Short mmCIF file of C-alpha atoms and ligand atoms in Angstrom, two decimals:
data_model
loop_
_atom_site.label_atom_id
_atom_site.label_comp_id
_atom_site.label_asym_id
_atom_site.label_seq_id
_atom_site.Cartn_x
_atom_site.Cartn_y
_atom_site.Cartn_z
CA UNK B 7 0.00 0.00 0.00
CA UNK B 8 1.81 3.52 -1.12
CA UNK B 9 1.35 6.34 1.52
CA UNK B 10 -1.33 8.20 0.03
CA UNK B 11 -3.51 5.38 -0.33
CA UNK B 12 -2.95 4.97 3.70
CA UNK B 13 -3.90 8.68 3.90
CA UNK B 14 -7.18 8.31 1.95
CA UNK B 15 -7.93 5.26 3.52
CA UNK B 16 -7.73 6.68 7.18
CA UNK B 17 -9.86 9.69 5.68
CA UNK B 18 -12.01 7.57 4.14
CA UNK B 19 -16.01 8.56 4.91
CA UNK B 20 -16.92 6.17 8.03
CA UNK B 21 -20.62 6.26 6.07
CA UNK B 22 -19.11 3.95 3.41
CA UNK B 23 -18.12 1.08 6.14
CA UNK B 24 -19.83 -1.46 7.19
CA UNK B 25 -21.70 -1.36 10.19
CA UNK B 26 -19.50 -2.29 12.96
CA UNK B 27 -19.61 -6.16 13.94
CA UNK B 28 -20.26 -5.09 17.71
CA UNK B 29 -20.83 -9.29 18.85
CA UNK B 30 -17.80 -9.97 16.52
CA UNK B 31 -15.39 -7.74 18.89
CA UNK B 32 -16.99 -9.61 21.83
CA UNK B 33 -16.40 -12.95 20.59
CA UNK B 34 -12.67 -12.32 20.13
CA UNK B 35 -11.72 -9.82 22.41
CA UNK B 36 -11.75 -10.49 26.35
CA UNK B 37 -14.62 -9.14 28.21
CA UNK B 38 -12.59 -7.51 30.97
CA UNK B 39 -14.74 -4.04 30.29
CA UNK B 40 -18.15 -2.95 30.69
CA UNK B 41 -17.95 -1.37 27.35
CA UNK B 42 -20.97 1.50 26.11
CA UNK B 43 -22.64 0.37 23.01
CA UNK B 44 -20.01 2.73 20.74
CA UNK B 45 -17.35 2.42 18.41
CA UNK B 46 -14.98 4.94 17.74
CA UNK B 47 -13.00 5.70 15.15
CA UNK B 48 -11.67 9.49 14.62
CA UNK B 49 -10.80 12.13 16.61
CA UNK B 50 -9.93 15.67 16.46
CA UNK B 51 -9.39 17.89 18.69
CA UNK B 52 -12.03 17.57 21.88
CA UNK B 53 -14.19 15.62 19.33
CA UNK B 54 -14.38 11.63 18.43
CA UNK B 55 -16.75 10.17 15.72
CA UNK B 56 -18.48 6.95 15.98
CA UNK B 57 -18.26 4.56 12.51
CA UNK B 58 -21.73 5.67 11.85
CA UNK B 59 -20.44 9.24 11.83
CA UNK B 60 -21.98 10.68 14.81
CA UNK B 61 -19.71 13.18 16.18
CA UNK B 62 -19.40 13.47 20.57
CA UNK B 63 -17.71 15.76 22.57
CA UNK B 64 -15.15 13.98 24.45
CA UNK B 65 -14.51 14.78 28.23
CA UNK B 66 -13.46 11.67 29.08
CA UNK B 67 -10.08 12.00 26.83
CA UNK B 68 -9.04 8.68 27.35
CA UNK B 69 -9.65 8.65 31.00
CA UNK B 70 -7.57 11.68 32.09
CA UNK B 71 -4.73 10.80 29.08
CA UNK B 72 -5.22 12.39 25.72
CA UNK B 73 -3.29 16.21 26.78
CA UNK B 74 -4.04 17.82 24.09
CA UNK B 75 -6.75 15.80 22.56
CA UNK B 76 -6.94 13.88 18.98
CA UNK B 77 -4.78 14.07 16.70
CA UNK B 78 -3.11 17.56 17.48
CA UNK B 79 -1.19 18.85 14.90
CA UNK B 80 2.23 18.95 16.80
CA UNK B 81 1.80 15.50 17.95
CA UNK B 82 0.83 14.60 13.79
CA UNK B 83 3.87 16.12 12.91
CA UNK B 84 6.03 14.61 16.01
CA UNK B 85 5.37 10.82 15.45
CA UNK B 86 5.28 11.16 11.52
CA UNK B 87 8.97 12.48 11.76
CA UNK B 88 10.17 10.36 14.65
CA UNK B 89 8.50 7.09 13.23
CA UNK B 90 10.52 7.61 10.07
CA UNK B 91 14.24 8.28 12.19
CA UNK B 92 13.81 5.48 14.72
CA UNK B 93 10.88 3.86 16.77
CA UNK B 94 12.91 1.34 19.05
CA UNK B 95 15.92 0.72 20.34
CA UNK B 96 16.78 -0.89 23.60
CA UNK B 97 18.00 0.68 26.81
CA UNK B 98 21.47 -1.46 26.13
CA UNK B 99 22.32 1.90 24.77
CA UNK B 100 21.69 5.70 25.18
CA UNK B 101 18.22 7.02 24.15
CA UNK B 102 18.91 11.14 23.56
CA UNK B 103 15.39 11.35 23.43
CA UNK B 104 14.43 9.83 26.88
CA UNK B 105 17.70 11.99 28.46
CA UNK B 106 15.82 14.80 27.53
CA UNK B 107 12.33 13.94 28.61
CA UNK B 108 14.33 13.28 31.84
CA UNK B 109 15.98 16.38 31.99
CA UNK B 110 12.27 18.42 31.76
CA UNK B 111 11.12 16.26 34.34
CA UNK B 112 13.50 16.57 36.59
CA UNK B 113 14.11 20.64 36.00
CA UNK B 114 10.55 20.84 36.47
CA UNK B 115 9.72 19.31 39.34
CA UNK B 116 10.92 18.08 43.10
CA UNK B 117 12.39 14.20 41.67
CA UNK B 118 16.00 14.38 40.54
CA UNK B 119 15.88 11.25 38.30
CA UNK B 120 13.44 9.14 35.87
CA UNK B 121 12.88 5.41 35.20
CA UNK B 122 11.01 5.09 32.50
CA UNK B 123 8.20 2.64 31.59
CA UNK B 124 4.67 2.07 29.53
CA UNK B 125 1.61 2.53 31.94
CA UNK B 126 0.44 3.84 35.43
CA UNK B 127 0.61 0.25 36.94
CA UNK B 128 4.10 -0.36 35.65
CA UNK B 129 5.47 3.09 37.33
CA UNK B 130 3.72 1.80 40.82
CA UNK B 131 5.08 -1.24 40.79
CA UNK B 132 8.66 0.74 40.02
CA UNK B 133 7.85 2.62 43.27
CA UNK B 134 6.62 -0.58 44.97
CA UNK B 135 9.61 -2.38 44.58
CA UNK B 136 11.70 1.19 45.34
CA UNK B 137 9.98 1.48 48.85
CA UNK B 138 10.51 -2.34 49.39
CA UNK B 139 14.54 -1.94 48.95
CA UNK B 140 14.44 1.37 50.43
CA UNK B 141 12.77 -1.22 53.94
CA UNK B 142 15.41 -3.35 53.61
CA UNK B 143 18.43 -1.44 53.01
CA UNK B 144 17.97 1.98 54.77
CA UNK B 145 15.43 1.00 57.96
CA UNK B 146 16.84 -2.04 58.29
CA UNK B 147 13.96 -4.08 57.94
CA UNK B 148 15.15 -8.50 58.05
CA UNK B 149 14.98 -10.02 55.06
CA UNK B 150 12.40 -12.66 56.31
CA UNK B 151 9.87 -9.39 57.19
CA UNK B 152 7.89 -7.95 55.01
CA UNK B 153 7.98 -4.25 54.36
CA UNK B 154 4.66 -2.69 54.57
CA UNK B 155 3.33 0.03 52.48
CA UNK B 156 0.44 1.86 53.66
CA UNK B 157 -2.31 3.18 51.27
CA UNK B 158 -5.55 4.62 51.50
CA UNK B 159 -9.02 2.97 51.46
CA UNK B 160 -11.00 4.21 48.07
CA UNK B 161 -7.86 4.29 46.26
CA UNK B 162 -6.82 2.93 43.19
CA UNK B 163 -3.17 2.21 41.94
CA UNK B 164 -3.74 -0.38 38.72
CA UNK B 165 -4.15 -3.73 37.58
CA UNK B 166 -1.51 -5.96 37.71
CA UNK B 167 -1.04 -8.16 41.54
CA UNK B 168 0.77 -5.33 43.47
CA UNK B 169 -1.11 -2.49 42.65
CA UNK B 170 -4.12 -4.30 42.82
CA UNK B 171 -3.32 -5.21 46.17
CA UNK B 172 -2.13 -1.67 46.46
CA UNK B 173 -5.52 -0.29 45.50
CA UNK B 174 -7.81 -0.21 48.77
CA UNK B 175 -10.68 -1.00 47.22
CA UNK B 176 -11.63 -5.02 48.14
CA UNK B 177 -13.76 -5.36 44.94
CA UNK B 178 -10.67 -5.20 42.72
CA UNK B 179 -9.31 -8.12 44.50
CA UNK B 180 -12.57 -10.68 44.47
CA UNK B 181 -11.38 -13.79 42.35
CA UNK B 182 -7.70 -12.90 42.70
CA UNK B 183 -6.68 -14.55 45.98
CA UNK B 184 -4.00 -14.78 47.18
CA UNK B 185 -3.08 -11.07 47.43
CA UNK B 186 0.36 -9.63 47.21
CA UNK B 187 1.68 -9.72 51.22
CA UNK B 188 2.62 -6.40 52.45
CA UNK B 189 -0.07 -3.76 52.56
CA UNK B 190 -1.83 -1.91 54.41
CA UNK B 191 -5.35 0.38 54.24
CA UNK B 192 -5.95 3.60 55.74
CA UNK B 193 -8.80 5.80 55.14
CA UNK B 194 -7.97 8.80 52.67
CA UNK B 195 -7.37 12.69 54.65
CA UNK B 196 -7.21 10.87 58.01
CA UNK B 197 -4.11 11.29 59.53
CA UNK B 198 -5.03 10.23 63.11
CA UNK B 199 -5.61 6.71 61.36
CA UNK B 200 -2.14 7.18 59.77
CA UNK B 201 -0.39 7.92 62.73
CA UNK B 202 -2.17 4.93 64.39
CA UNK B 203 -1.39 2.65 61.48
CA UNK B 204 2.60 3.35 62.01
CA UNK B 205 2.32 2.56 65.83
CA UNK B 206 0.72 -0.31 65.71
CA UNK B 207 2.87 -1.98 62.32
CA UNK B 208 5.63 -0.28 63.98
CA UNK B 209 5.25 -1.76 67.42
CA UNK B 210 7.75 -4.35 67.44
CA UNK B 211 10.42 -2.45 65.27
CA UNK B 212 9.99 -0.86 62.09
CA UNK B 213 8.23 -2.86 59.38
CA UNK B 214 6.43 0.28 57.31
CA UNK B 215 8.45 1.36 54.68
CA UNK B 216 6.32 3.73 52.77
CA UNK B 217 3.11 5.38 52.32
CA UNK B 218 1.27 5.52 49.28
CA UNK B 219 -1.11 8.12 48.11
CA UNK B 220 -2.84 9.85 45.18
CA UNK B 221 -2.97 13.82 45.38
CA UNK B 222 -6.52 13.48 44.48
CA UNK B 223 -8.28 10.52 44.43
CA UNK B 224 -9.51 10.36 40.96
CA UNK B 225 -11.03 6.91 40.71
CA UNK B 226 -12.47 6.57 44.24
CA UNK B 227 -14.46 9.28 43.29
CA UNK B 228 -12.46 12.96 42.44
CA UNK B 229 -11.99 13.45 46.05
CA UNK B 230 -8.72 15.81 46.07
CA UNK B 231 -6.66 15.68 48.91
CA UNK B 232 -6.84 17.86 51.99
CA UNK B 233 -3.74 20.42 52.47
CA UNK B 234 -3.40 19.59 56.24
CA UNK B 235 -3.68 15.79 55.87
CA UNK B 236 -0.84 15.83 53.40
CA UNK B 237 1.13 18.43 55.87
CA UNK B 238 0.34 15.71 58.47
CA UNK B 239 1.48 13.29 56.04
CA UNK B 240 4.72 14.28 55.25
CA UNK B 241 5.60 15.06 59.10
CA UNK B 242 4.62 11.25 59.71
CA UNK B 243 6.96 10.05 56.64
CA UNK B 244 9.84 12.33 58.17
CA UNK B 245 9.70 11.78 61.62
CA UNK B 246 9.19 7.28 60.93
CA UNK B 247 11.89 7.76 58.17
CA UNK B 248 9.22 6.14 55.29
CA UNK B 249 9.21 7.00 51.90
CA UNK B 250 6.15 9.40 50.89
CA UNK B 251 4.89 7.92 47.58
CA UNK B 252 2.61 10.11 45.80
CA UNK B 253 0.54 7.90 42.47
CA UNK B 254 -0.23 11.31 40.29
CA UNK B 255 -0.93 8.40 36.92
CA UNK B 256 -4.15 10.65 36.85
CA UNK B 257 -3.37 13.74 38.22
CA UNK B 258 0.41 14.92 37.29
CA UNK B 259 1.30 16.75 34.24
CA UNK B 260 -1.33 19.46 34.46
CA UNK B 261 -4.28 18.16 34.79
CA UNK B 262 -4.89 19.81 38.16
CA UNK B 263 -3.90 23.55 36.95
CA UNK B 264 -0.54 22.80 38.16
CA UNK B 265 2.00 20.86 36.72
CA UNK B 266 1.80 17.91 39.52
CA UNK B 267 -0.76 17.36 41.75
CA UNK B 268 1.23 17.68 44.91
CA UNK B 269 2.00 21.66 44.61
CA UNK B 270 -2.34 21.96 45.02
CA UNK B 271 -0.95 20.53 48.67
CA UNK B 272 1.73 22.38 49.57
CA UNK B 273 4.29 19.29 50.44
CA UNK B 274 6.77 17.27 48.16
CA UNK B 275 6.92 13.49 47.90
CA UNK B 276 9.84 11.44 47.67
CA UNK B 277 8.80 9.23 44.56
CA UNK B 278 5.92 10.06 42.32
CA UNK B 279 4.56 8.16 39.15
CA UNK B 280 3.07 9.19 36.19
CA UNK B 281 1.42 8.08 33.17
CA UNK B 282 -1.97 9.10 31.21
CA UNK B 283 -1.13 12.87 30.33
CA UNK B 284 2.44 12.25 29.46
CA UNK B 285 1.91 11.08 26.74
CA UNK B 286 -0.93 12.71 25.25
CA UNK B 287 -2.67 8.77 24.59
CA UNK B 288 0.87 7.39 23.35
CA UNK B 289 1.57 4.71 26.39
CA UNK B 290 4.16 5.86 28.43
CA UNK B 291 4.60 5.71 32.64
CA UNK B 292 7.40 6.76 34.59
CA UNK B 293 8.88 6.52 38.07
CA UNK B 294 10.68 9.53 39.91
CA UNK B 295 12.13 9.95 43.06
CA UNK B 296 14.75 12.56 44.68
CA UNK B 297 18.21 11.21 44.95
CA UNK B 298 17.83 10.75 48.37
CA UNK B 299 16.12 7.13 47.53
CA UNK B 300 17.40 6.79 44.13
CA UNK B 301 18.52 3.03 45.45
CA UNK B 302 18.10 1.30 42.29
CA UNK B 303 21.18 -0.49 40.88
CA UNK B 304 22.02 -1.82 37.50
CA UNK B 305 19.87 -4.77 37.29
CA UNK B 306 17.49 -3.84 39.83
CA UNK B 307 14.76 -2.88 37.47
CA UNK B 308 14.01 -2.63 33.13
CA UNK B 309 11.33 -2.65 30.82
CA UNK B 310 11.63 -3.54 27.13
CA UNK B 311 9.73 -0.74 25.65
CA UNK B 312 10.35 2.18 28.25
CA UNK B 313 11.43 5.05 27.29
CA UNK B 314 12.32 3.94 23.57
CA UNK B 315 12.34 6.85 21.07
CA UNK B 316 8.80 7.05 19.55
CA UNK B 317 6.84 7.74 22.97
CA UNK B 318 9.75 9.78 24.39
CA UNK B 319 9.73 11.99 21.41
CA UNK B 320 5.44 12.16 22.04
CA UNK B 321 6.43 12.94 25.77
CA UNK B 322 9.14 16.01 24.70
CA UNK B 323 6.39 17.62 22.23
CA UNK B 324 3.35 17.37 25.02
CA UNK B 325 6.11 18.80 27.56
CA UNK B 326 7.36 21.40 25.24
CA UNK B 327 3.54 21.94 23.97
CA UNK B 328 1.88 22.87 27.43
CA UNK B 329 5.02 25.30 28.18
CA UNK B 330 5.34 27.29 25.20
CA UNK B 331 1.46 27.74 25.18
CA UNK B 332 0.90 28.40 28.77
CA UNK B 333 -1.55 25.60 29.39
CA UNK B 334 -1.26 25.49 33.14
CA UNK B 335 -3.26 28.89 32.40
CA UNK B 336 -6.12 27.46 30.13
CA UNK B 337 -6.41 24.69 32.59
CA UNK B 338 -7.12 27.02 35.64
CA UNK B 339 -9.43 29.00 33.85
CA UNK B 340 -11.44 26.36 32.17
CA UNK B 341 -11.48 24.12 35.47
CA UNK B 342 -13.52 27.02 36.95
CA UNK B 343 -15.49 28.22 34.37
CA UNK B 344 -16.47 23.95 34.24
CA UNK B 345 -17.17 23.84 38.26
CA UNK B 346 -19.41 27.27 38.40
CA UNK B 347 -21.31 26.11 35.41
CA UNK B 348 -21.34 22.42 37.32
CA UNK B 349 -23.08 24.21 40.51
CA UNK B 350 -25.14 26.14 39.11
CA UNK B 351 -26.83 22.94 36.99
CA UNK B 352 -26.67 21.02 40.34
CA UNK B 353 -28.08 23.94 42.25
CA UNK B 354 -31.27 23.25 39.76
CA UNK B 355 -31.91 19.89 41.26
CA UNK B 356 -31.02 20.00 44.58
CA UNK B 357 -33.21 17.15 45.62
CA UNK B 358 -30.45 14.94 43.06
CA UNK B 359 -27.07 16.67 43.12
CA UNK B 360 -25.32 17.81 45.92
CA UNK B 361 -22.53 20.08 43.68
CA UNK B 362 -19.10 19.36 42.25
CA UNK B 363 -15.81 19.06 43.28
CA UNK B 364 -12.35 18.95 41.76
CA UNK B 365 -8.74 20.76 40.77
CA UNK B 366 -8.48 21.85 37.27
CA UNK B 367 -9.84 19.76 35.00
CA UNK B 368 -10.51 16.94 36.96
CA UNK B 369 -13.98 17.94 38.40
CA UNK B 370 -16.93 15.40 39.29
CA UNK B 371 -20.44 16.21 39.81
CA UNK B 372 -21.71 14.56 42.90
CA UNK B 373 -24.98 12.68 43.48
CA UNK B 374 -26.50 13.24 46.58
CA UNK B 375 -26.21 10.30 49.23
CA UNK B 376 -30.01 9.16 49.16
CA UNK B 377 -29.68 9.33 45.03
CA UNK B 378 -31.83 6.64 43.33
CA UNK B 379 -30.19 7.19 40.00
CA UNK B 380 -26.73 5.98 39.46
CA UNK B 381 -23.59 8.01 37.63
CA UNK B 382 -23.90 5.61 34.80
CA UNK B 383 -27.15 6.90 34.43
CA UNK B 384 -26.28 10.12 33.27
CA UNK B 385 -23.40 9.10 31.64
CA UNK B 386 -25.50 7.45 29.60
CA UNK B 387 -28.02 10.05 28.91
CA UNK B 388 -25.18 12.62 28.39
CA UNK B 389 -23.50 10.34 25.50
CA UNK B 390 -27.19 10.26 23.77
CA UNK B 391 -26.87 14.23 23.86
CA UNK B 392 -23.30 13.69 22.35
CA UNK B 393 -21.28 14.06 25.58
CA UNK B 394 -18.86 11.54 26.08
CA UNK B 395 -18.34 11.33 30.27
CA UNK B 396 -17.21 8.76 33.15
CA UNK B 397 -18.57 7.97 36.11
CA UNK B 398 -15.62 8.03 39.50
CA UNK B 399 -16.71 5.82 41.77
CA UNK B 400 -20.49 5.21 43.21
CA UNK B 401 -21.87 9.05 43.66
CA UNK B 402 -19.55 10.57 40.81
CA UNK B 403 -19.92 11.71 37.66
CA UNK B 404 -16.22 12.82 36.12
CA UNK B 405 -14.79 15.36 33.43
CA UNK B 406 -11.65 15.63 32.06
CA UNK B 407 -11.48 16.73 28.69
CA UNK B 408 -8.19 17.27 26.87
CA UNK B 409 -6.27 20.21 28.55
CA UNK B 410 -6.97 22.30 25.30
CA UNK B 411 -10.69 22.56 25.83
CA UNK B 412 -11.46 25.97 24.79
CA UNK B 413 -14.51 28.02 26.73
CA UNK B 414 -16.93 27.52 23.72
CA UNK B 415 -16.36 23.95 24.58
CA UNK B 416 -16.89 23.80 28.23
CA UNK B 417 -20.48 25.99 27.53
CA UNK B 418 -21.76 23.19 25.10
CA UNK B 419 -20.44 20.24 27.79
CA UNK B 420 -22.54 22.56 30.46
CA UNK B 421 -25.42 22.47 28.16
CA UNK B 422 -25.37 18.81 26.75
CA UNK B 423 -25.40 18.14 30.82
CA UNK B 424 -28.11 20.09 30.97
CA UNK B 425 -30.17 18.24 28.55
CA UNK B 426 -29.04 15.09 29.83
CA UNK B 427 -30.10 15.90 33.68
CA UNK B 428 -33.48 16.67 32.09
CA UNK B 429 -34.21 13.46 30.82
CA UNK B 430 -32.57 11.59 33.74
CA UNK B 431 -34.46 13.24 36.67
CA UNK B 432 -37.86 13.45 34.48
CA UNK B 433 -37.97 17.18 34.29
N1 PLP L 510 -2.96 5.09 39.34
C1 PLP L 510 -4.00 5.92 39.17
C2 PLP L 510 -4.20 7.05 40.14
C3 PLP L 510 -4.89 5.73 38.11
O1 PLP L 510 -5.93 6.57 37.96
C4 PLP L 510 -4.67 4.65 37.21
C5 PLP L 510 -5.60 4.42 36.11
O2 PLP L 510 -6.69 4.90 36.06
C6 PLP L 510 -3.57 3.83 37.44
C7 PLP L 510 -2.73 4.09 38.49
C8 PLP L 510 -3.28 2.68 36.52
O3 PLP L 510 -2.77 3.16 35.32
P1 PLP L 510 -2.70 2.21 34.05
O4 PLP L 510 -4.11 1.87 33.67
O5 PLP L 510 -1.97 3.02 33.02
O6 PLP L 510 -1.94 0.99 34.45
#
């Protein structure tokens, strides 16, 4: 096939397809997700199209990931030039590329060095394993104990059997037995329970090694973090010697209005991960920590495809993007144009919706308690209007749209919510 026929082919109209083979897809792919009855197959900008051609405005962006939406021009222009100098090569040698997605990283935030790797699970279990060797060697923890990591109930850290574990949410682990030994729940912005949990793991010598939190808890619900509890936090990590793990896979690069979740919370963690915004819907995770617990030695940790060339280069163009164009600003402003126009709907049925809540753009709109209808209920409604949305955990309905969402944008998702609330609540 000659590149232009791949061009017109990609362009081609979706009404000249065939209707999409929706039993097909479940026949041969796993049914690990509840999916919506949708297929999509283009994307520009804040906007996807279904193969029937149906256009939707997309504030879901991937779940948090797609920066600065579909198919931006400078990412276009990035992978079409990198793809065509070198995709792959394998960290047996020096990737110039990844040294200088490090170098922004590091410049630009509180870590002083980068492991790269391909999702949000894969960076956890990086910092997993760091905080386990950081037990070991610095607190002294035996061999035969097991360093504990304490995270918060409601949380969620991924998929594979550590961050599963990880994740405080027991529903993720039905089926799964046995889990992976050496974890420990606390609820979220409680630091009395924190302090408690320490004393009593700590009782007979030290056995916690770290404690693991997200900025904002984005799956259990958009709950952001409280500024005292992390204050709290961090004097607990310093004065037990544990490593303060901070998961921002959802939160960092951004999405909150500033560039990582932690500076809404006025404390710095020792390791953070990251993943979804980095880059821009190209899988890529990485691991960071301050040199103070950089403790991993040759050997000690890889991954084939991290950090190669093509998602690097992805990851130095979204970097490079959200500088030169002051997104951090768009982000701010959007987030609360989004969370007045949010209240005000909500203030409308305030028998149904108790407000919203959120940093940026990662806002929910919250069900009240006593609620009959469910999130997925409006999600659903909302994607009939042409909204595309996600519900956060039982009471939650979430938006994040790509960080480029323009106010025009932001009015019609208000609106589109609008309609949808109407025909959920019967109005
Ligand atoms: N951590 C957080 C806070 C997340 O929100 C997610 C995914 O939603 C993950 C980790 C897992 O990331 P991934 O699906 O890329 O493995």
């Amino acid at each position: 096939m000659s590149p232009d026929t791949l061009v017109s082919f990609a362009s081609a109209p979706s009404t000249e397809a065939p209707a999409f083979d929706y039993a097909g897809f479940d026949q041969d792919v796993m049914q690990t997700y509840g999916r919506f009855p949708l297929a999509l197959e283009r994307g520009l900008g804040c906007r996807v199209w279904d193969t029937e051609g149906r256009a939707y405005l997309d504030f879901v962006a991937g779940i948090a990931t797609c920066t600065l939406g579909h198919s931006h021009p400078v990412i276009v222009a990035a992978v079409t030039d990198q793809i065509q100098r070198l995709q792959h090569v394998s960290n047996l040698y020096y990737i110039p590329l990844q040294g200088e997605l490090a170098h922004w990283l590091v410049e630009h935030s509180c870590a002083d060095s980068v492991f790269f790797c391909n999702s949000g699970a894969e960076a956890n279990e990086g910092a997993i394993k760091l905080a386990r060797k950081y037990g070991h060697t610095r607190l002294g923890i035996a061999a035969d104990i097991d360093p504990v990591i304490i995270t918060a109930q409601a949380s969620f850290h991924g998929r594979t059997l550590a961050t599963v574990t990880a994740t405080g949410q027991p529903k993720y682990h039905k089926g799964f037995t046995p889990m992976v030994r050496g974890f420990h729940y606390v609820p979220y912005n409680d630091a009395a329970a924190l302090e408690a949990a320490i004393a009593q793991l700590n009782a007979n010598g030290p056995q916690v090694a770290a404690v693991m939190l997200e900025a904002l808890q984005g799956e259990g619900g958009v709950n952001p973090g409280q500024v005292e509890y992390f204050r709290q936090v961090r004097e607990l990590c310093d004065r037990h010697n544990l490593l303060l793990i901070l998961d921002e896979v959802q939160v960092g690069l951004g999405r909150t209005g500033q560039l990582w979740g932690y500076e809404n919370l006025g404390i710095e963690p020792d390791v953070f991960t990251l993943a979804k915004g980095l880059g821009g819907g190209i899988p890529i995770g990485a691991l960071l920590c301050k040199s103070s617990c950089n403790l991993f030695e040759k050997g000690d940790h890889a991954s084939t495809f991290g950090g190669n060339p093509f998602v690097c280069r992805v990851g130095v163009t979204v970097t490079k993007f959200m500088e030169q164009n002051d997104l951090l600003s768009n982000v701010r402003a959007r987030g609360e144009q989004l969370r007045a126009g949010l209240n005000a709907i909500a203030a409308q049925y305030p028998d149904h919706l108790s407000g919203s809540r959120g940093w940026g753009l990662i806002n929910g709109l919250i069900l009240r308690d006593d609620e009959l209808k469910a999130p997925i209920d409006i999600v659903k409604a909302a994607m009939d209007e042409g909204l595309l949305l996600v519900p956060a955990g039982a009471r939650v309905v979430r938006y994040v749209p790509p960080l480029i969402v323009s106010a025009a944008e932001i009015d019609e998702a208000l609106a589109l919510t609008e309609r949808a609330l109407a025909t959920v609540f019967g109005d």
